[in-house]
Phi, psi and omega in degrees: 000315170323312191284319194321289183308335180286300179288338169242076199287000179279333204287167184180152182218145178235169131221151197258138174291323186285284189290333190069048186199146178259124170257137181221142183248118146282091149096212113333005163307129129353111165289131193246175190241156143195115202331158191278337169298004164250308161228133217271338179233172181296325210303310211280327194283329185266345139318342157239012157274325194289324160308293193284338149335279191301326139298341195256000000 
């Protein structure tokens, strides 16, 4: 999580209680979701947001 925020010091994961899902931003990216059955903590949701960032 450390390095994502060092190169993307904008980033940020919220999470909604309601939806069950962590949203997450990189960088000036389109926040992305993802159910807590996919990623179980905030560390996971901004490691694949910060993956399909990088890909996309």
């Amino acid at each position: 999580m450390a390095e994502v925020l060092t190169l993307y010091p904008e980033s940020y994961v919220t999470y909604d209680k309601g939806w069950q899902e962590y949203c997450a931003r990189v960088g000036k990216s389109e926040p992305f979701h993802f159910s807590y059955g996919y990623a179980a903590d905030p560390n996971d949701a901004l490691m694949f947001a910060a993956l399909a960032y990088k890909l996309t």
